[in-house]
Amino acid sequence: MTPRELLRILDGVRKQALSPEAAAEKLRHLPHQDLGFARVDTHRNLRCGFPEVIFCQGKTTAQIKSIARALLSHGGNLLATRADHAAYRAIRSLDRRAKYHEAGRCVTVELEKLPRPSGEILVVTAGTGDIPVAEEARVTAEIMGNRVTALHDVGVAGIHRVLRESSRLSQANVVVVAAGMEGALPGVVAALIRRPVVAVPTSVGYGASFGGASALLTMLNSCAAGIGVVNIDNGFGAGYLASLINHGAQAR
Amino acid sequence: MTPRELLRILDGVRKQALSPEAAAEKLRHLPHQDLGFARVDTHRNLRCGFPEVIFCQGKTTAQIKSIARALLSHGGNLLATRADHAAYRAIRSLDRRAKYHEAGRCVTVELEKLPRPSGEILVVTAGTGDIPVAEEARVTAEIMGNRVTALHDVGVAGIHRVLRESSRLSQANVVVVAAGMEGALPGVVAALIRRPVVAVPTSVGYGASFGGASALLTMLNSCAAGIGVVNIDNGFGAGYLASLINHGAQAR
Amino acid sequence: MTPRELLRILDGVRKQALSPEAAAEKLRHLPHQDLGFARVDTHRNLRCGFPEVIFCQGKTTAQIKSIARALLSHGGNLLATRADHAAYRAIRSLDRRAKYHEAGRCVTVELEKLPRPSGEILVVTAGTGDIPVAEEARVTAEIMGNRVTALHDVGVAGIHRVLRESSRLSQANVVVVAAGMEGALPGVVAALIRRPVVAVPTSVGYGASFGGASALLTMLNSCAAGIGVVNIDNGFGAGYLASLINHGAQAR
Amino acid sequence: MTPRELLRILDGVRKQALSPEAAAEKLRHLPHQDLGFARVDTHRNLRCGFPEVIFCQGKTTAQIKSIARALLSHGGNLLATRADHAAYRAIRSLDRRAKYHEAGRCVTVELEKLPRPSGEILVVTAGTGDIPVAEEARVTAEIMGNRVTALHDVGVAGIHRVLRESSRLSQANVVVVAAGMEGALPGVVAALIRRPVVAVPTSVGYGASFGGASALLTMLNSCAAGIGVVNIDNGFGAGYLASLINHGAQAR
Amino acid sequence: MTPRELLRILDGVRKQALSPEAAAEKLRHLPHQDLGFARVDTHRNLRCGFPEVIFCQGKTTAQIKSIARALLSHGGNLLATRADHAAYRAIRSLDRRAKYHEAGRCVTVELEKLPRPSGEILVVTAGTGDIPVAEEARVTAEIMGNRVTALHDVGVAGIHRVLRESSRLSQANVVVVAAGMEGALPGVVAALIRRPVVAVPTSVGYGASFGGASALLTMLNSCAAGIGVVNIDNGFGAGYLASLINHGAQAR
Amino acid sequence: MTPRELLRILDGVRKQALSPEAAAEKLRHLPHQDLGFARVDTHRNLRCGFPEVIFCQGKTTAQIKSIARALLSHGGNLLATRADHAAYRAIRSLDRRAKYHEAGRCVTVELEKLPRPSGEILVVTAGTGDIPVAEEARVTAEIMGNRVTALHDVGVAGIHRVLRESSRLSQANVVVVAAGMEGALPGVVAALIRRPVVAVPTSVGYGASFGGASALLTMLNSCAAGIGVVNIDNGFGAGYLASLINHGAQAR
Amino acid sequence: MTPRELLRILDGVRKQALSPEAAAEKLRHLPHQDLGFARVDTHRNLRCGFPEVIFCQGKTTAQIKSIARALLSHGGNLLATRADHAAYRAIRSLDRRAKYHEAGRCVTVELEKLPRPSGEILVVTAGTGDIPVAEEARVTAEIMGNRVTALHDVGVAGIHRVLRESSRLSQANVVVVAAGMEGALPGVVAALIRRPVVAVPTSVGYGASFGGASALLTMLNSCAAGIGVVNIDNGFGAGYLASLINHGAQAR
Amino acid sequence: MTPRELLRILDGVRKQALSPEAAAEKLRHLPHQDLGFARVDTHRNLRCGFPEVIFCQGKTTAQIKSIARALLSHGGNLLATRADHAAYRAIRSLDRRAKYHEAGRCVTVELEKLPRPSGEILVVTAGTGDIPVAEEARVTAEIMGNRVTALHDVGVAGIHRVLRESSRLSQANVVVVAAGMEGALPGVVAALIRRPVVAVPTSVGYGASFGGASALLTMLNSCAAGIGVVNIDNGFGAGYLASLINHGAQAR
């Protein structure tokens, strides 16, 4: 609610077009009155710039379909993560434009073409096992209106692989790096460029990788600055953060 | 080494101004030959946009002074973190412009006024105990050429404190949030705005806070997206990442 | 019981002012003699106000049926948690009044209508994934004679969702909050009301949620006071504690 | 802000006693406008039933004194925890009624006699080493207007010690149990009574007690239901929760 | 091998009743010569008082059968733990006397009746879920020649259940206590008797029991002395240790 | 005690075959009546065979002195662990027979010579750093009436050192093994003998020894059976358990 | 790229057989230009002495086949670890010389007979459960051109088993030791010999072995020096490191 | 002892050149008779190629001096690690040749010049804070008769720093890499060379470095093979292992 809307309501009261009681009802939930609507998503879109996202894991197909229907009814692009084929079919039965991104296990429905910032997001993986997480990040960033390119399998065990791509790394507006096992790649990348790195540890590994904890700790302890870390395997979170950074200053 | 430099060397060979052997010596370390300079810092400034930073913890005052002298000799602003008064005095003996930022335990020497991006970084704390970490972030971001404002003691135990600042939160280009104990504030902030949040867990707390691990896990597991997490008590890293984000798209 | 009291009783017997049977009755419970009864459940009902509860996980259907039969033979309401359909059918074969609560995976047999306290328990979830745990809490509290209402999916990623329910939160006698992932909701709720919050972390999440450990630590480290934490996914324990609090002072 | 206040403002607008602009200013921060006062504590007192508490650890004496002055100026009782003698002297210089509770390391200033609920809180320790934590709980509960009694050194290594006090345990409205090392006492107490147990693990112990983590896990995993756990060594949190429970239903 | 045996061999050489080569063969593995035999188990039986035990988990049925055959060929009783029905059938095909102990998942073949010490081992469980571990302990101790009795489901949630058995507890030569969840029972038992307690944590529990780690820590941190702890779910180890203690002093 | 037994005693009183005093004596221990005495220690001596032990850590000298006075007034030997010189002087002021055992940081007062079992306890250390813990075990076992010998610095880094003592190991009734760092010695010892091993991990080590956790885990996971583990650095607990084992069967 | 190649390119420029632009293109990626080829493996073979190894876990059979085809086309021996039968069949369809090593779950294709160093690698296991990991190490070392022998089931629970093999241990150039549970064997072996020990913890065990973490910590904390530890269950890494050590000085 | 030696002794008995008693004495400690000497070190020197090393931490100066005296009396070089100045002075009072290596906190006494292998050990650090650990490794390797060179502060935050030293890295026989914080350097180094890397994590760092655990996990999870990891801060262990590798094959 903008100041203008507030003044208009109050003006309605002064002009007796609106009873104090009716105005009170309108104002009761301020500054979150709009949140009282069944249309939760609408508000989130306004507040955060993107509607709610459906995290499918642990939800039934029926629940997913029901949430998707509600979200689609308010426009805005739809993103469902950790989605299986059943979830895809359910969403597709609601809207034919639904796409399934198998590698990243996401469903998207692009209802509106968002304006794309001039900059680009580069998604990098240390190994092929990290690609599903990277794909989740890529799909997330794309549906949020970003241009995304990818660079796979450039982990530090062959350090030249990433070094010879340093000009590509430098050209991106923000770089998402997904890495499991030792998780050292984000630190190497951050030390090569002057743009932010979004580091996403993956659970790829065995033994003392402890489900991604080793990679997570490596990224948090990186000597190189300029790295923001997200949760293990959280490709969505990485793509979302990268999108916010990429859209960032330009929108101002 | 720019492509132009490379062509000039090769041209020298063609024109026989340079023997193949001499050229080979020059080229031997490419693309990293330039890194062989004693001026490590100079290169870092070029590559990452800011010179090396002195992490004073575990270094003797003599070591700090010696590194500071080397860095100051190449121009660029100087930042020393985790610095005590002795470190400050040592640096000040090198350059009178040195300033000590007591709350954030940093020394800065501003040799050049960096162009400031139009946007602003907002540094937020959950409690007063988090202020030293927040100050380290603020000083870091300022010496890197950002406008920074602060908002203290708005933790979720009085959720209204942060909610009523939501317009200030929304106006910032990027928000740094420092929080110890339960560490829930970054998630609440991220859910209110459409800009990135840099979350820095602090070791403030006791018992099962396990030195900041509880706050760290909270931030990584946040339901709200758009959060990049840095290491516990790593105010420098938070300020640095925020600066990269803030300078970001505009520089392009 | 002091030696003097003991001697006085025995003296009463010697003087035949007290029959051996009456003395035995007095001594029988001293201080735990009554515990010698085979009717363990009866005693627990007397001692703690509710019969033993069957925790079905790890028990065979035959074992569950056998324990249920023993408990039902002594009256009192029956509660079986972590119960599957087979357990339900086994209990239903003993008593037709058995009900299966699918979402909360509980079986109840309500043999007596317990007097309900005037106050009410409010069960709150941060996300839809937390509902099974919340349902276990609700069923537990209801079979123990409480009025329970629920409020779902009001996690801190949309902080307004919980804030606009603050009057409902304030009206409850005790609030149970189930939350996974970052687990920040109980702290926010506790800061809004003047009644106790029972916080139950859930294992909902992935990556660094470490099976609910992250939510657990968040709840323990909450800045807001007035929170009692129970084990991860322990909806039963939360409902039980809430019931004790709700019945509490009024019974005195 | 009550509904009545809201209607009065709106009525003022209708009657043109108040300009829309002035009303907008009044309403701008609703429902948290009142929180914009410098009197933060006043609001907390209204919302949660007790003013803010000063957690002295990590604060300078000057900071403590300054917060205490602000709190005292609004009336309400004052509680400062983890307070040393210097903190005490600083607070005492503000108000002669300040008392120092050495064992529990707390300062209290009782400005108003709160009405005491008829029930009583019993604070129990497993060993003498747990007494400081128990004392913090006791002082907290007393300044919040509760009658509190204590029972020390009744840990399970001499199980009879707690059993022979079972009638005292049963008479309390709520029992706070502080225990370090194995932390088994709260489970034993909860199994003896029909009232809630607030369990506070302490860091008393050595070796594999891991700073109280062992006791914490024991309490969370207790077979006996009816236990709410707070953070390690968090006597304040335990006393606060017990007070909410004790005041509970009666206030309704 | 005693010094006497050694001198006798050497004397045989001097008297030329024994060739140097034959003596060398006898002496070759001293003091571990006997270990050079293919009959590894024979030596273990001599050294430790019981043959090797087959830990079936992770072994194929063929491997189990092959080891069992080797062990049976040297006499001595056979024990195979973590054995399924296939393992049982394989061993039974070697010796008809094989018995399968379903609850404890063990196979035994009793080739010789060991002399039983006069004392008795008491195996105690906190809950019914702990019975498989307790049964493994019981079967182990019995095949090693001990009289064993059992007492189930006497956990601290109904403390009277164990207290009223205190005379039985006191009569045992050693008490094995298996407990999951909070694992408090061994400490309570140890405080009631003057004989050693062998504590075996079980992985029974959920949430923050972390696979038995909570019970393990509780037992290690017990205030009551006289407790020796074995690995989580290690019923075999508990039964073995109890057997050594029970056979102990009497064998001397 | 069955109801029948109780009635028989009471009937004896009625028939004046039994004086009230004699009946009181019979009933005194029923099953915890005796626990009503103020003389807690006396009872512990009766119940567990040794009076309470003073764990000095975290107690003031005054508290230690006061507990020591109470214990000494009831006879029985006194043991105070983790005692400094001040504690020693305080106890010595109560009884001139007090002795300070510097290496093990214990004070003992031997009021009665306990009968010594014929067997012997052997205390073994892996390295010289483990000696303080071993000494605590030795002093504990001696004051409880055991003959104790020691064998130091025979860790597995020179495996022959322990092997050549195998006959000494075999002659002991029970072996206490204290080891830090990798903690492998108890497993090696247990595999050489047919008597129980009490394993006490020590916090000796650095880096990934994590304060003794590494040694603790090693001991719990030992392939060799017959090992009971106590808490890290818990020499007292090791000596106590060894004493119970040593006194064991013979006392029966 | 050898110095000779570099000089040849520069000579081409001088002789104007090559334009500076063409030369620049050739030199652009130096010293990693060759890495730009699809033949990644070729470079790794040159740099590290062995081609890339296919870690099959988490890869589809199609991906494995595709990588194997690329590697085989460049010659050099092929090793695929964590390979199932499908992976084997896929590789065998590319080259008939493919062999499947079932116990170690590896596929090898030996295209060239590497010169074998005179020394030998000895692979040792503590128990039979460790053999799969040991086999992975053996196959790795053999395909890398080493003579390897094995010694199984000589864990410390029968310490003589390893001691009587001390001459075999001493003769190896490097000893790989695989051990789960307590993981003490590498320390015992290292103390017997003057050659390096490569220690590989395995996840064999249960309860507090925590998936191999216990064995890992033991190996890191070993009192005996001369041990290099690799990741849990990482037989490949152990065999690789042993191969480097074995080829080592001789290759110089 | 070889079979030949054994036969010679026995032959001496048969020929009556040796009495059975004298032979028994010779054979008594076989195969560890030599270990029966008071000269423990002598044997270790023979067995492992270097005498015992004094780990000073936790030892008194008197103990250190006494052990040093015993070791010096048997010749061989002496190494004392974690030594302070007092330890140095004590050892120097025994032998004037004692040297104190301040940065690595070691004392050495070089009694014999060991033959140096032709190869060289390179000790590398990621940052200046890792130098003390690296120095301990260097001093250890030197006193064991190796040529050692060092390369400091080449961590991955400036990846070019290590890359441009790749020829130096390749020339070493074995590379020791000490790194704290993220600990990624050993993996990068291992991927550049064909010789073994000894990785030593250091406790340098803060926050989520958890005392070196993060660096340790990184090293264990390295994608690059050829790395052997030692304990956190264990420079001695790294130098010792590197020495064994360097002396290795050449000594054969």
mmCIF file of C-alpha atoms in Angstrom, chain D residues 26 30 48 74 84-86 100 118 137 156 173 183 200 206:
data_model
loop_
_atom_site.group_PDB
_atom_site.id
_atom_site.type_symbol
_atom_site.label_atom_id
_atom_site.label_comp_id
_atom_site.label_asym_id
_atom_site.label_seq_id
_atom_site.Cartn_x
_atom_site.Cartn_y
_atom_site.Cartn_z
ATOM 1 C CA LYS D 26 -0.562 8.535 13.245
ATOM 2 C CA LEU D 30 0.200 0.571 12.506
ATOM 3 C CA CYS D 48 4.632 -10.178 26.878
ATOM 4 C CA HIS D 74 9.269 3.342 32.575
ATOM 5 C CA ASP D 84 28.990 -8.994 37.873
ATOM 6 C CA HIS D 85 29.550 -6.724 40.864
ATOM 7 C CA ALA D 86 30.366 -3.734 38.662
ATOM 8 C CA TYR D 100 22.497 -8.497 43.871
ATOM 9 C CA SER D 118 -1.566 -19.143 44.276
ATOM 10 C CA ALA D 137 15.840 -19.416 37.303
ATOM 11 C CA VAL D 156 19.592 -39.928 40.045
ATOM 12 C CA ASN D 173 2.479 -25.915 39.731
ATOM 13 C CA GLY D 183 20.978 -34.920 32.715
ATOM 14 C CA VAL D 200 17.554 -26.821 31.817
ATOM 15 C CA TYR D 206 33.746 -33.113 31.880
#
